[in-house]
mmCIF file of C-alpha atoms and ligand atoms in Angstrom:
data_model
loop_
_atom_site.group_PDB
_atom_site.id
_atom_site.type_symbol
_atom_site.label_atom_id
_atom_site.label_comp_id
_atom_site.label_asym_id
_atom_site.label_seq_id
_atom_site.Cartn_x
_atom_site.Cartn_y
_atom_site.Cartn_z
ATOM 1 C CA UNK A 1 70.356 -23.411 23.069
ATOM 2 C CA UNK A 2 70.110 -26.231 20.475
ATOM 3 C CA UNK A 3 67.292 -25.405 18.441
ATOM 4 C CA UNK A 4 67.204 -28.553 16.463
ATOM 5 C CA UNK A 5 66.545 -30.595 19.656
ATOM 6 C CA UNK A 6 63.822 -27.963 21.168
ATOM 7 C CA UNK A 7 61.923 -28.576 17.920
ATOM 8 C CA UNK A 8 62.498 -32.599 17.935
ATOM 9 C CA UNK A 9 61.332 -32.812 21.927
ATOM 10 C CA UNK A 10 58.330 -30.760 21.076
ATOM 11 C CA UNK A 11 57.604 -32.699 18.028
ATOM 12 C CA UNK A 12 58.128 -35.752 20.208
ATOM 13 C CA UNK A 13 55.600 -34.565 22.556
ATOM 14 C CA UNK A 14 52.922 -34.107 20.360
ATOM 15 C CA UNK A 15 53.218 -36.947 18.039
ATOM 16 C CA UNK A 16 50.028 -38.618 16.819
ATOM 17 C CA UNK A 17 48.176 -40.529 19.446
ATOM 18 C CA UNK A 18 50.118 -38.783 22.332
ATOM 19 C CA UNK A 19 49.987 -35.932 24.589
ATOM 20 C CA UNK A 20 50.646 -34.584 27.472
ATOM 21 C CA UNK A 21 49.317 -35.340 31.634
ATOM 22 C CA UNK A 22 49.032 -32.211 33.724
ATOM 23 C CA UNK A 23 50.180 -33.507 36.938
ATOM 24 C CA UNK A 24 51.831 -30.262 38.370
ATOM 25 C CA UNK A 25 48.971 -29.158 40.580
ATOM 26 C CA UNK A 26 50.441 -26.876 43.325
ATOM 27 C CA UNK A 27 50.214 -28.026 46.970
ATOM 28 C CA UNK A 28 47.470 -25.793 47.280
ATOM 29 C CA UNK A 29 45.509 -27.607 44.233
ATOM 30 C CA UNK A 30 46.370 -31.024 44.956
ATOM 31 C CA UNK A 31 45.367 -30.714 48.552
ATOM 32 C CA UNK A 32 41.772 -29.427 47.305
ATOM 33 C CA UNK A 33 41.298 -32.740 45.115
ATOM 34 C CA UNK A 34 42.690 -34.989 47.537
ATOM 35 C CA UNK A 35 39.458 -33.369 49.920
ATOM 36 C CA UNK A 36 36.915 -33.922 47.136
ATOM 37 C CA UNK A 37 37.613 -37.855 47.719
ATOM 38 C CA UNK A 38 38.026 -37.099 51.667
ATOM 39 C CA UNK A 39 41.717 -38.115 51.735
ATOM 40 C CA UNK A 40 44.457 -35.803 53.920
ATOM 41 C CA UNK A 41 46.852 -34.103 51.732
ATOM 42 C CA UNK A 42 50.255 -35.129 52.944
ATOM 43 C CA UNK A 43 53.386 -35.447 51.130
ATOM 44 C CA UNK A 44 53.114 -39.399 50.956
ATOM 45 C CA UNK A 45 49.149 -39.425 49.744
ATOM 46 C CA UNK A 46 50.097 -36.907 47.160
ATOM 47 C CA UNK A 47 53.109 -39.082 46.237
ATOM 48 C CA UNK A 48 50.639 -42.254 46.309
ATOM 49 C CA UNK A 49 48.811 -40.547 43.894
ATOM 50 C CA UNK A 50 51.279 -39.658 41.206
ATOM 51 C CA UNK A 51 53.013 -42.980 41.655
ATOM 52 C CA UNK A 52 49.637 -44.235 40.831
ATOM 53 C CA UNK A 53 49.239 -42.176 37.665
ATOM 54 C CA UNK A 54 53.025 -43.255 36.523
ATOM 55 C CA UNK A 55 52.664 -47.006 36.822
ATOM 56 C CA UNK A 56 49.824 -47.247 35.005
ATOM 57 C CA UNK A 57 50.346 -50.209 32.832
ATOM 58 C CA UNK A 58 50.566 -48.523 29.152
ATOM 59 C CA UNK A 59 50.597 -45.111 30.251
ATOM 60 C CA UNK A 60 53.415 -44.318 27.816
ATOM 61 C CA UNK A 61 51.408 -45.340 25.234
ATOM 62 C CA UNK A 62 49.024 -42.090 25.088
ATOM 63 C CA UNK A 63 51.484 -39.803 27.063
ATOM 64 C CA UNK A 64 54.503 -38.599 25.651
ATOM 65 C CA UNK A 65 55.529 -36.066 28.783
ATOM 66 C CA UNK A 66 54.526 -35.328 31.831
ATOM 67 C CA UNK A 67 54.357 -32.148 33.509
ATOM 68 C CA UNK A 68 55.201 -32.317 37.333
ATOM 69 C CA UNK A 69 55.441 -29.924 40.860
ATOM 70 C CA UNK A 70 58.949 -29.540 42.380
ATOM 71 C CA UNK A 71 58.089 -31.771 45.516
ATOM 72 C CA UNK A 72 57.299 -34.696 43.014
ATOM 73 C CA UNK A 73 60.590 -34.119 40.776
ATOM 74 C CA UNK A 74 62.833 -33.903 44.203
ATOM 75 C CA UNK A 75 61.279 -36.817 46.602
ATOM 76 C CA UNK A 76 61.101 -40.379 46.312
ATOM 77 C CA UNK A 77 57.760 -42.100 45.882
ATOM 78 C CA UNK A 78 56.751 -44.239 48.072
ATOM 79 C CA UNK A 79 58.058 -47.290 46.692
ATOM 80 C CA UNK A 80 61.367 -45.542 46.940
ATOM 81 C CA UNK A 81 62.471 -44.770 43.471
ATOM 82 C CA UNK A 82 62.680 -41.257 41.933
ATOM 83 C CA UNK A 83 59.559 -40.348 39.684
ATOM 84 C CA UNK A 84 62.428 -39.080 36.738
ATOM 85 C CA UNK A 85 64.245 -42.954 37.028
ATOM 86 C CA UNK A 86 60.727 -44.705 35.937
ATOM 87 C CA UNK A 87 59.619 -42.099 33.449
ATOM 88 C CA UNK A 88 63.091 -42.365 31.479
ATOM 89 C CA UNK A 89 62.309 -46.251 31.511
ATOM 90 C CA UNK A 90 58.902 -45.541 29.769
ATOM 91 C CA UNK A 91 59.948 -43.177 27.702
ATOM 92 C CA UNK A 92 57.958 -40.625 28.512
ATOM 93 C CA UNK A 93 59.810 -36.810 28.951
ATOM 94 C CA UNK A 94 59.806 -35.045 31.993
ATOM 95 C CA UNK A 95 58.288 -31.359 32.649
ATOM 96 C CA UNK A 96 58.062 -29.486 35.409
ATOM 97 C CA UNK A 97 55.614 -26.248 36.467
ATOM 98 C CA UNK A 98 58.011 -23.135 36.933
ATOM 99 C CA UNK A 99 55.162 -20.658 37.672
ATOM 100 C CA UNK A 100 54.664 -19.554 41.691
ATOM 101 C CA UNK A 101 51.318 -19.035 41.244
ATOM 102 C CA UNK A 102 49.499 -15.549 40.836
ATOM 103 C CA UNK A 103 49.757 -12.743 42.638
ATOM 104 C CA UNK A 104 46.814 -9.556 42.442
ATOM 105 C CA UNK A 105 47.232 -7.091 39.737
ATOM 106 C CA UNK A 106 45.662 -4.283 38.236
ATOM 107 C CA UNK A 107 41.752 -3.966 39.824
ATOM 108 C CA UNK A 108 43.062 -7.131 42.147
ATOM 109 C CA UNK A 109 40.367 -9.192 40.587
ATOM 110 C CA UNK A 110 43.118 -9.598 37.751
ATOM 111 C CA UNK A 111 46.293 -10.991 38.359
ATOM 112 C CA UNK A 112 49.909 -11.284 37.027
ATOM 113 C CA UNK A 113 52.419 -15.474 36.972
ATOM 114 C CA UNK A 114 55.159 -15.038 40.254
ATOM 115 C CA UNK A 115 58.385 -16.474 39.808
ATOM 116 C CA UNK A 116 60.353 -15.291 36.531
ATOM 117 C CA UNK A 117 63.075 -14.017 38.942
ATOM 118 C CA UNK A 118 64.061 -17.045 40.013
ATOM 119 C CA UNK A 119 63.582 -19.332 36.936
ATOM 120 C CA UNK A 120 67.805 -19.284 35.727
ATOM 121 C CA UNK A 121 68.745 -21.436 38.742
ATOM 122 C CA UNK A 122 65.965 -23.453 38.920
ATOM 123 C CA UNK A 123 66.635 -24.839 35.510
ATOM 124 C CA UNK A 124 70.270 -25.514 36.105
ATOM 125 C CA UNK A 125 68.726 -27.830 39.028
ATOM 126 C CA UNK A 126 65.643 -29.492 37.304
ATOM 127 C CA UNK A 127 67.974 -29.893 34.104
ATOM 128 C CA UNK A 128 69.832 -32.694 36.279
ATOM 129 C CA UNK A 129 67.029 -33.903 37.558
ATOM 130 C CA UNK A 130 66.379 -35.077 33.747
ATOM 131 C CA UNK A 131 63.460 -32.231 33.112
ATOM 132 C CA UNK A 132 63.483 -30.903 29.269
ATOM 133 C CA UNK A 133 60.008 -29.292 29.228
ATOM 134 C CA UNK A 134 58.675 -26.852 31.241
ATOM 135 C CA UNK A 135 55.148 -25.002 31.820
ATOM 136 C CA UNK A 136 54.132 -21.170 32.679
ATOM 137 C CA UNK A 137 50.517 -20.219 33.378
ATOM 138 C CA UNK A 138 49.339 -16.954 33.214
ATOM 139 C CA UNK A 139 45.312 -16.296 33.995
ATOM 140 C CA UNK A 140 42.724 -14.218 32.549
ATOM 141 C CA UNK A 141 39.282 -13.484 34.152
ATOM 142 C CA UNK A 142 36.336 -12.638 31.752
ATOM 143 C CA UNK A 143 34.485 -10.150 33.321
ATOM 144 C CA UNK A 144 33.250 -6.294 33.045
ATOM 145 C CA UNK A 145 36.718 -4.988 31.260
ATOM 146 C CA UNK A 146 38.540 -7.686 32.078
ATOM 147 C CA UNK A 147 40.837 -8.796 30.311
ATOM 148 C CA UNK A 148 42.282 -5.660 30.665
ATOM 149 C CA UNK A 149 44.879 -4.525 28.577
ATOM 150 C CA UNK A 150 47.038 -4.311 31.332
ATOM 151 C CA UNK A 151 46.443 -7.514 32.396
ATOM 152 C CA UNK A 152 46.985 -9.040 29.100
ATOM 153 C CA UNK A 153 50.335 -7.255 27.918
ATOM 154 C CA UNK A 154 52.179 -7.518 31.305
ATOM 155 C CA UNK A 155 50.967 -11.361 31.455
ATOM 156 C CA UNK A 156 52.073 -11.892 28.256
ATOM 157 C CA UNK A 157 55.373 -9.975 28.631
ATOM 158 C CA UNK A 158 55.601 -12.699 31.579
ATOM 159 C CA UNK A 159 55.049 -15.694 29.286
ATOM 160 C CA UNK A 160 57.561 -14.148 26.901
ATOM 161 C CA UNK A 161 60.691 -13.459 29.293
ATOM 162 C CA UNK A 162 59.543 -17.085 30.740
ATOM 163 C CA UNK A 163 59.721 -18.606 27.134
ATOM 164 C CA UNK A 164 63.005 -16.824 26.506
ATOM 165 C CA UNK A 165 64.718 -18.205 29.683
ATOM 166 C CA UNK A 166 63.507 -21.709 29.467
ATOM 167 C CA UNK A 167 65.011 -21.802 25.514
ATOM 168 C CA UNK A 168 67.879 -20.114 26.767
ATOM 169 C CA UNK A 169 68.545 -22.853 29.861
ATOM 170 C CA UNK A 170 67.353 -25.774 26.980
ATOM 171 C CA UNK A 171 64.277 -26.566 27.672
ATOM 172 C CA UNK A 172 60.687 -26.749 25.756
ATOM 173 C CA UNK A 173 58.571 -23.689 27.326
ATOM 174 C CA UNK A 174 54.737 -25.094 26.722
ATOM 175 C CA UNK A 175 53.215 -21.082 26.883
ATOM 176 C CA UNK A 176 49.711 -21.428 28.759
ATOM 177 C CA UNK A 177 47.639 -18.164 28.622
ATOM 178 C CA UNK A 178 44.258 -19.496 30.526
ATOM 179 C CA UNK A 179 41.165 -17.546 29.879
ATOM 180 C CA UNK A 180 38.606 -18.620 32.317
ATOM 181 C CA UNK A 181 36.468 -19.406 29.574
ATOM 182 C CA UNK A 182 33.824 -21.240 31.695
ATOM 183 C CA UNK A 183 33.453 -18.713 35.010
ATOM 184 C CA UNK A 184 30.617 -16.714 33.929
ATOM 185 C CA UNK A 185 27.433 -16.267 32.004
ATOM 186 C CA UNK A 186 29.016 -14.626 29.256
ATOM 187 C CA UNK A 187 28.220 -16.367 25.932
ATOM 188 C CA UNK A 188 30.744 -18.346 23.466
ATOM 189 C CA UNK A 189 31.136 -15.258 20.976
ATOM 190 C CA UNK A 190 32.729 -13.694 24.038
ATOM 191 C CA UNK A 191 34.818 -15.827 24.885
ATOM 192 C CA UNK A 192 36.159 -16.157 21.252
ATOM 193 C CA UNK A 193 36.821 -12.311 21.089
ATOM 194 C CA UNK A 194 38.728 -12.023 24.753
ATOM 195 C CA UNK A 195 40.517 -15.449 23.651
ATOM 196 C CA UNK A 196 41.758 -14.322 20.272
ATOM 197 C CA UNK A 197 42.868 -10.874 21.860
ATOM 198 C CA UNK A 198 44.597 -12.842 24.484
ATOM 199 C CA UNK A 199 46.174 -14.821 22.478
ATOM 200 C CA UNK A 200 47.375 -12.048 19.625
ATOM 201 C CA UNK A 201 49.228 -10.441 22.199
ATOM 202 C CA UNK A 202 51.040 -13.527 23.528
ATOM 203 C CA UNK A 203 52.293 -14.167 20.335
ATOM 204 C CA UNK A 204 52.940 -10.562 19.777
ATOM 205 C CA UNK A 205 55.110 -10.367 22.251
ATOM 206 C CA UNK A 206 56.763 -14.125 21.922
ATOM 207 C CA UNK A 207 57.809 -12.587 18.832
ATOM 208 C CA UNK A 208 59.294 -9.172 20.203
ATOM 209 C CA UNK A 209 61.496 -11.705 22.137
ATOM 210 C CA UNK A 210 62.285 -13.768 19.766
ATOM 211 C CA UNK A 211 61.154 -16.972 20.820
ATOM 212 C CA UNK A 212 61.861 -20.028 18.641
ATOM 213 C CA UNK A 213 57.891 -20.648 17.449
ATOM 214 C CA UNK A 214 59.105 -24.247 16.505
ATOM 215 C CA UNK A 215 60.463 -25.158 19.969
ATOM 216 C CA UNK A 216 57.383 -24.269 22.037
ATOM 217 C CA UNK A 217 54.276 -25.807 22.163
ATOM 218 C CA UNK A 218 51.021 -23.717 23.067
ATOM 219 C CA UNK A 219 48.355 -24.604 26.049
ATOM 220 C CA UNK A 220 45.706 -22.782 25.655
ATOM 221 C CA UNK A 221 41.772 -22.874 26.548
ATOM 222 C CA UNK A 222 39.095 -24.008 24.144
ATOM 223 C CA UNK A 223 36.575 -21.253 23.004
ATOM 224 C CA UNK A 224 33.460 -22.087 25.373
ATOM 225 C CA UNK A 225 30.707 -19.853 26.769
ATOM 226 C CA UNK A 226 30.416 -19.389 30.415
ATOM 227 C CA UNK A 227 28.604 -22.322 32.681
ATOM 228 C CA UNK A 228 25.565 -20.026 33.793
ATOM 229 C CA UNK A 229 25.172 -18.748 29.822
ATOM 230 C CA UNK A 230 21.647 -19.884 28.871
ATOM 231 C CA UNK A 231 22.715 -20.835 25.686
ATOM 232 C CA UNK A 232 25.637 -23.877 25.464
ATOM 233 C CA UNK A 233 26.807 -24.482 21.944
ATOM 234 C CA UNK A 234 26.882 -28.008 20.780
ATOM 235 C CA UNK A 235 30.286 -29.520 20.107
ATOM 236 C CA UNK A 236 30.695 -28.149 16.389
ATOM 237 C CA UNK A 237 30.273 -24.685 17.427
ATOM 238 C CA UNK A 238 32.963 -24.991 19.970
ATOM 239 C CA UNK A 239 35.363 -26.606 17.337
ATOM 240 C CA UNK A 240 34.825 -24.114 14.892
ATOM 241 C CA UNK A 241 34.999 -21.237 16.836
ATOM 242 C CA UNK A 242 38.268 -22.656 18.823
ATOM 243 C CA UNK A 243 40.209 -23.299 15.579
ATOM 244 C CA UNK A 244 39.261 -19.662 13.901
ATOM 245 C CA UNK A 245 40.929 -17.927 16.746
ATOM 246 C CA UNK A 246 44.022 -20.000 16.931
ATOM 247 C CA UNK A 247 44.243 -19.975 12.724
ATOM 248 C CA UNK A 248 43.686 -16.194 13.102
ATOM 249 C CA UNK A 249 46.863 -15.862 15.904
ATOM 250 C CA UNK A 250 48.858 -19.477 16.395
ATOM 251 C CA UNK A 251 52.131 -19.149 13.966
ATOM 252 C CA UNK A 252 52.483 -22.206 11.212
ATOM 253 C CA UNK A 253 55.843 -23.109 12.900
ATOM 254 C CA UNK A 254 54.864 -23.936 16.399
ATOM 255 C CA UNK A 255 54.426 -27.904 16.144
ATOM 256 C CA UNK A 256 51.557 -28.549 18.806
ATOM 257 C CA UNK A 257 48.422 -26.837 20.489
ATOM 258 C CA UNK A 258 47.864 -28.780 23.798
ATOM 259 C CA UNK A 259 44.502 -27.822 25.424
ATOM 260 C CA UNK A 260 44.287 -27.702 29.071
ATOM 261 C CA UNK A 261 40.238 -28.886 30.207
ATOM 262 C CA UNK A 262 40.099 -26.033 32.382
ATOM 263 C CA UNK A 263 37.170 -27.932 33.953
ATOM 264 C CA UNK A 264 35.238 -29.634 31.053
ATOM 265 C CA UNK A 265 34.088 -32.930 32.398
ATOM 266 C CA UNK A 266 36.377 -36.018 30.588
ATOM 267 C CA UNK A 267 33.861 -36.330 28.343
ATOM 268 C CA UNK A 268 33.729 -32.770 27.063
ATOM 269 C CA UNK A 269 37.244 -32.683 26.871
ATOM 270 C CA UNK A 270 37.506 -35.595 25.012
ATOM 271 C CA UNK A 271 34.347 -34.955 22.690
ATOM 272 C CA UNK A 272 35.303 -31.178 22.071
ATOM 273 C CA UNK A 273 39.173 -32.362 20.891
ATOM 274 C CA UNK A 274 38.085 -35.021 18.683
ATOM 275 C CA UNK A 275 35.291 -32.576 17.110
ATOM 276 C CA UNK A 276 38.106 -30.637 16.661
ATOM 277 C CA UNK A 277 40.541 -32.774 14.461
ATOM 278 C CA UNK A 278 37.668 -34.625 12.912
ATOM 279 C CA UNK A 279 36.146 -30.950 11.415
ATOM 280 C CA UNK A 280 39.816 -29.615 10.823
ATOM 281 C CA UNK A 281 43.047 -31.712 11.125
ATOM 282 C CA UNK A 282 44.185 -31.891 7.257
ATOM 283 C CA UNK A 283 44.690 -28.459 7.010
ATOM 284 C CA UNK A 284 45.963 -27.425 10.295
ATOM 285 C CA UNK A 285 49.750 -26.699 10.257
ATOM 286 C CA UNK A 286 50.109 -27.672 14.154
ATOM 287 C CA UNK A 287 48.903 -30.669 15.948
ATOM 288 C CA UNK A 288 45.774 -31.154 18.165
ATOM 289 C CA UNK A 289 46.781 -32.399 21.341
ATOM 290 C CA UNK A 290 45.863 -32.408 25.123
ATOM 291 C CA UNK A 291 47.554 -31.271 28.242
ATOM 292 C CA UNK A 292 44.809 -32.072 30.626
ATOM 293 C CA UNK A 293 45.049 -31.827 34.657
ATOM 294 C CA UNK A 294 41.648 -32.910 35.708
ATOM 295 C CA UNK A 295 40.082 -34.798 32.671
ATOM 296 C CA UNK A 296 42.605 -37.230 33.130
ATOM 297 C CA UNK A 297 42.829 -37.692 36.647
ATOM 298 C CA UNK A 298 39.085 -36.964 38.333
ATOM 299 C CA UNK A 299 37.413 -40.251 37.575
ATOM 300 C CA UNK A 300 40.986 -42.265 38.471
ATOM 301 C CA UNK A 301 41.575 -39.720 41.833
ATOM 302 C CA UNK A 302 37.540 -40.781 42.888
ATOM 303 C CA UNK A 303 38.303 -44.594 42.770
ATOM 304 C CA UNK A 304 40.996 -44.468 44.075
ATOM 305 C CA UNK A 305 39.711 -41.874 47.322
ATOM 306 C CA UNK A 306 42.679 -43.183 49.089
ATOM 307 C CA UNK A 307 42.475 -46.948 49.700
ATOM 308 C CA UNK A 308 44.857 -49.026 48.858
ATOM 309 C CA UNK A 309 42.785 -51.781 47.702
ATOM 310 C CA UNK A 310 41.481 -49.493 45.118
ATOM 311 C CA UNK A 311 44.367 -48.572 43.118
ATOM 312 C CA UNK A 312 44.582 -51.683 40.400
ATOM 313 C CA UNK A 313 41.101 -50.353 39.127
ATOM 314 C CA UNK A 314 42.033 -46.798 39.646
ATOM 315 C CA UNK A 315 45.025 -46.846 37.042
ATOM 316 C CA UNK A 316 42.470 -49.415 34.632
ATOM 317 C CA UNK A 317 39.841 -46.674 34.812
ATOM 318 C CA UNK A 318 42.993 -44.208 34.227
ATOM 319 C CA UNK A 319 44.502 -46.000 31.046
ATOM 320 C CA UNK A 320 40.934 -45.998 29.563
ATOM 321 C CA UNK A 321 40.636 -42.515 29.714
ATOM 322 C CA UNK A 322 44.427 -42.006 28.906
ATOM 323 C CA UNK A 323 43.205 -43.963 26.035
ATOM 324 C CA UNK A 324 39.525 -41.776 25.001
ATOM 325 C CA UNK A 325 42.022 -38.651 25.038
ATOM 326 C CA UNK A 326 44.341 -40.452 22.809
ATOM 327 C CA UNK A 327 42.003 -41.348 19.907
ATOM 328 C CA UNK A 328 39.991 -38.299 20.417
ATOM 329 C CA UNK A 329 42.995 -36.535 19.106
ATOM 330 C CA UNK A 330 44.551 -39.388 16.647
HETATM 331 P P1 13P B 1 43.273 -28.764 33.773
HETATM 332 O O1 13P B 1 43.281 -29.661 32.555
HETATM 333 O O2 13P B 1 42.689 -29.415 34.982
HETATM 334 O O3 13P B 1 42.734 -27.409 33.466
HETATM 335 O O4 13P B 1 44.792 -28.560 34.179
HETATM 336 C C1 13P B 1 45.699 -28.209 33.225
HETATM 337 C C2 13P B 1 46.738 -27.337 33.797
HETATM 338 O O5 13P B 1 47.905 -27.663 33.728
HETATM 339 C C3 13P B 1 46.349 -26.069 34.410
HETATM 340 O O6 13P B 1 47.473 -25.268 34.604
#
């Protein structure tokens, strides 16, 4: 492992005005949006899609990497080229999603990340395939003792031995503990105490493995209370209360938080991460980024809903939000 270049790709990734597309949804995921817009979820559609999102005019301009599912990395797009050939053109790094998905754990309302036994040779193939980033979700319900200890040291011990491999192979493991911050009627105070303890033992246990803080970026939720909780904080509130916990648990040395939107309309997610760098940039020691999935794509994927005729305004209505995202964060 060649520390100085984990630490320069992450850097890279979350240099000002850029972050980072989540475009890694599983077949499972993808083939629930594509039925929100009424479109079938085959391997070409899905491919339509992401060759959509890629050649966006500009698109290199507000992302810096983006994360993608095996089937995209390995098949041609439609127009026949490989997804890694036009993202090395633009500049823009390639990741790929190494998690298998979840599997029941503990009360089996809780669950553990699949897939760390196989993660060695899959990076010796996604390395040639020109991937230098990778991503590892674990999830955490809110609920009636949930998080559970359990839950939260075995998932992070899973994030840790997924860090360690992926530094190990060469590549830049963004960590993504997920609380489901917004299932729920639980308020924001909540959801600030189950994220910090999340997060304290991720890092606790980074450590224990010695992961290289500076050659890992974080992906974490924002601190919000749940969507049937009477009272919603305004956008300063959910700044504030977001930054606390990560000051309280982040280390100085990693270079980048990148939020996931976990299901914040694109106008939350963009409102909530500029609140947050307006309120508290100059003294944060990490950057302030986005890794969003659906706040980048969900107002694109809708025009689009399949028609060919549609895509020139689909990628325009993409690059503006692209663009939102990117001076929401600065
Ligand atoms: P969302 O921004 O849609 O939450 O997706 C981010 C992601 O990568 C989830 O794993």
């Amino acid at each position: 492992m060649d520390k100085k270049n984990l630490f320069e790709i992450a850097k890279k990734m979350v240099a000002p005005k850029k972050g980072i597309l989540a475009a890694d949804e599983s077949l499972k995921t993808m083939t629930k949006r594509l039925e929100t817009i009424g479109v079938e979820s085959t391997l070409e559609n899905r491919s339509i899609w992401r060759q959509i999102m890629v050649e966006a005019e500009g698109v290199e301009n507000y992302i810096s990497g983006i994360i993608l599912y095996d089937e995209t990395l390995r098949n041609p797009l439609p127009n026949g080229k490989m997804i890694a050939d036009i993202l090395k053109e633009k500049g823009v790094f390639i990741g790929i999603k190494t998690d298998e998905g979840t599997y029941k754990f503990n009360n089996h309302e809780e669950t553990f990340t699949l897939g760390l036994d196989k993660l060695e040779k899959r990076y010796e193939e996604y390395k040639q395939m020109g991937a230098v980033f990778a991503k590892w979700r674990a999830v955490y319900k809110i609920g009636e003792d949930m998080p559970s200890k359990a839950s939260r040291v075995a998932n992070a011990i899973g994030l840790a031995q997924y860090a360690l491999i992926t530094q190990k192979a060469g590549l830049v493991p963004i960590v993504e503990p997920e609380v489901l911050v917004l299932e729920g009627d639980h308020d924001i105070e909540k959801s600030e105490e189950e994220t910090e303890e999340v997060l304290e033992d991720v890092f606790k246990w980074l450590e224990r493995f010695n992961i290289d803080f500076s050659g890992m970026l974080l992906k974490p939720n924002m601190v919000l209370a749940g969507k049937e909780c009477l009272n919603q904080p305004k956008a300063e509130e959910i700044a504030e209360r977001t930054v606390k916990v990560l000051k309280k648990t982040v280390p100085k040395e990693v270079p980048g938080i990148v939020f996931l939107s976990g299901g914040l309309s694109p106008d939350e997610a963009t409102e909530y991460l500029k609140k947050m760098n307006e309120m508290y940039k100059s003294d944060l020691p990490w950057q302030l980024s986005y890794s969003y999935g659906r706040a980048l794509q969900q107002e694109a994927l809708k025009v689009w809903s399949g028609k060919s005729e549609n895509i020139a305004q689909a990628q325009k209505v993409f690059i503006e939000r692209c663009k939102k995202v990117s001076e929401a964060r600065g």
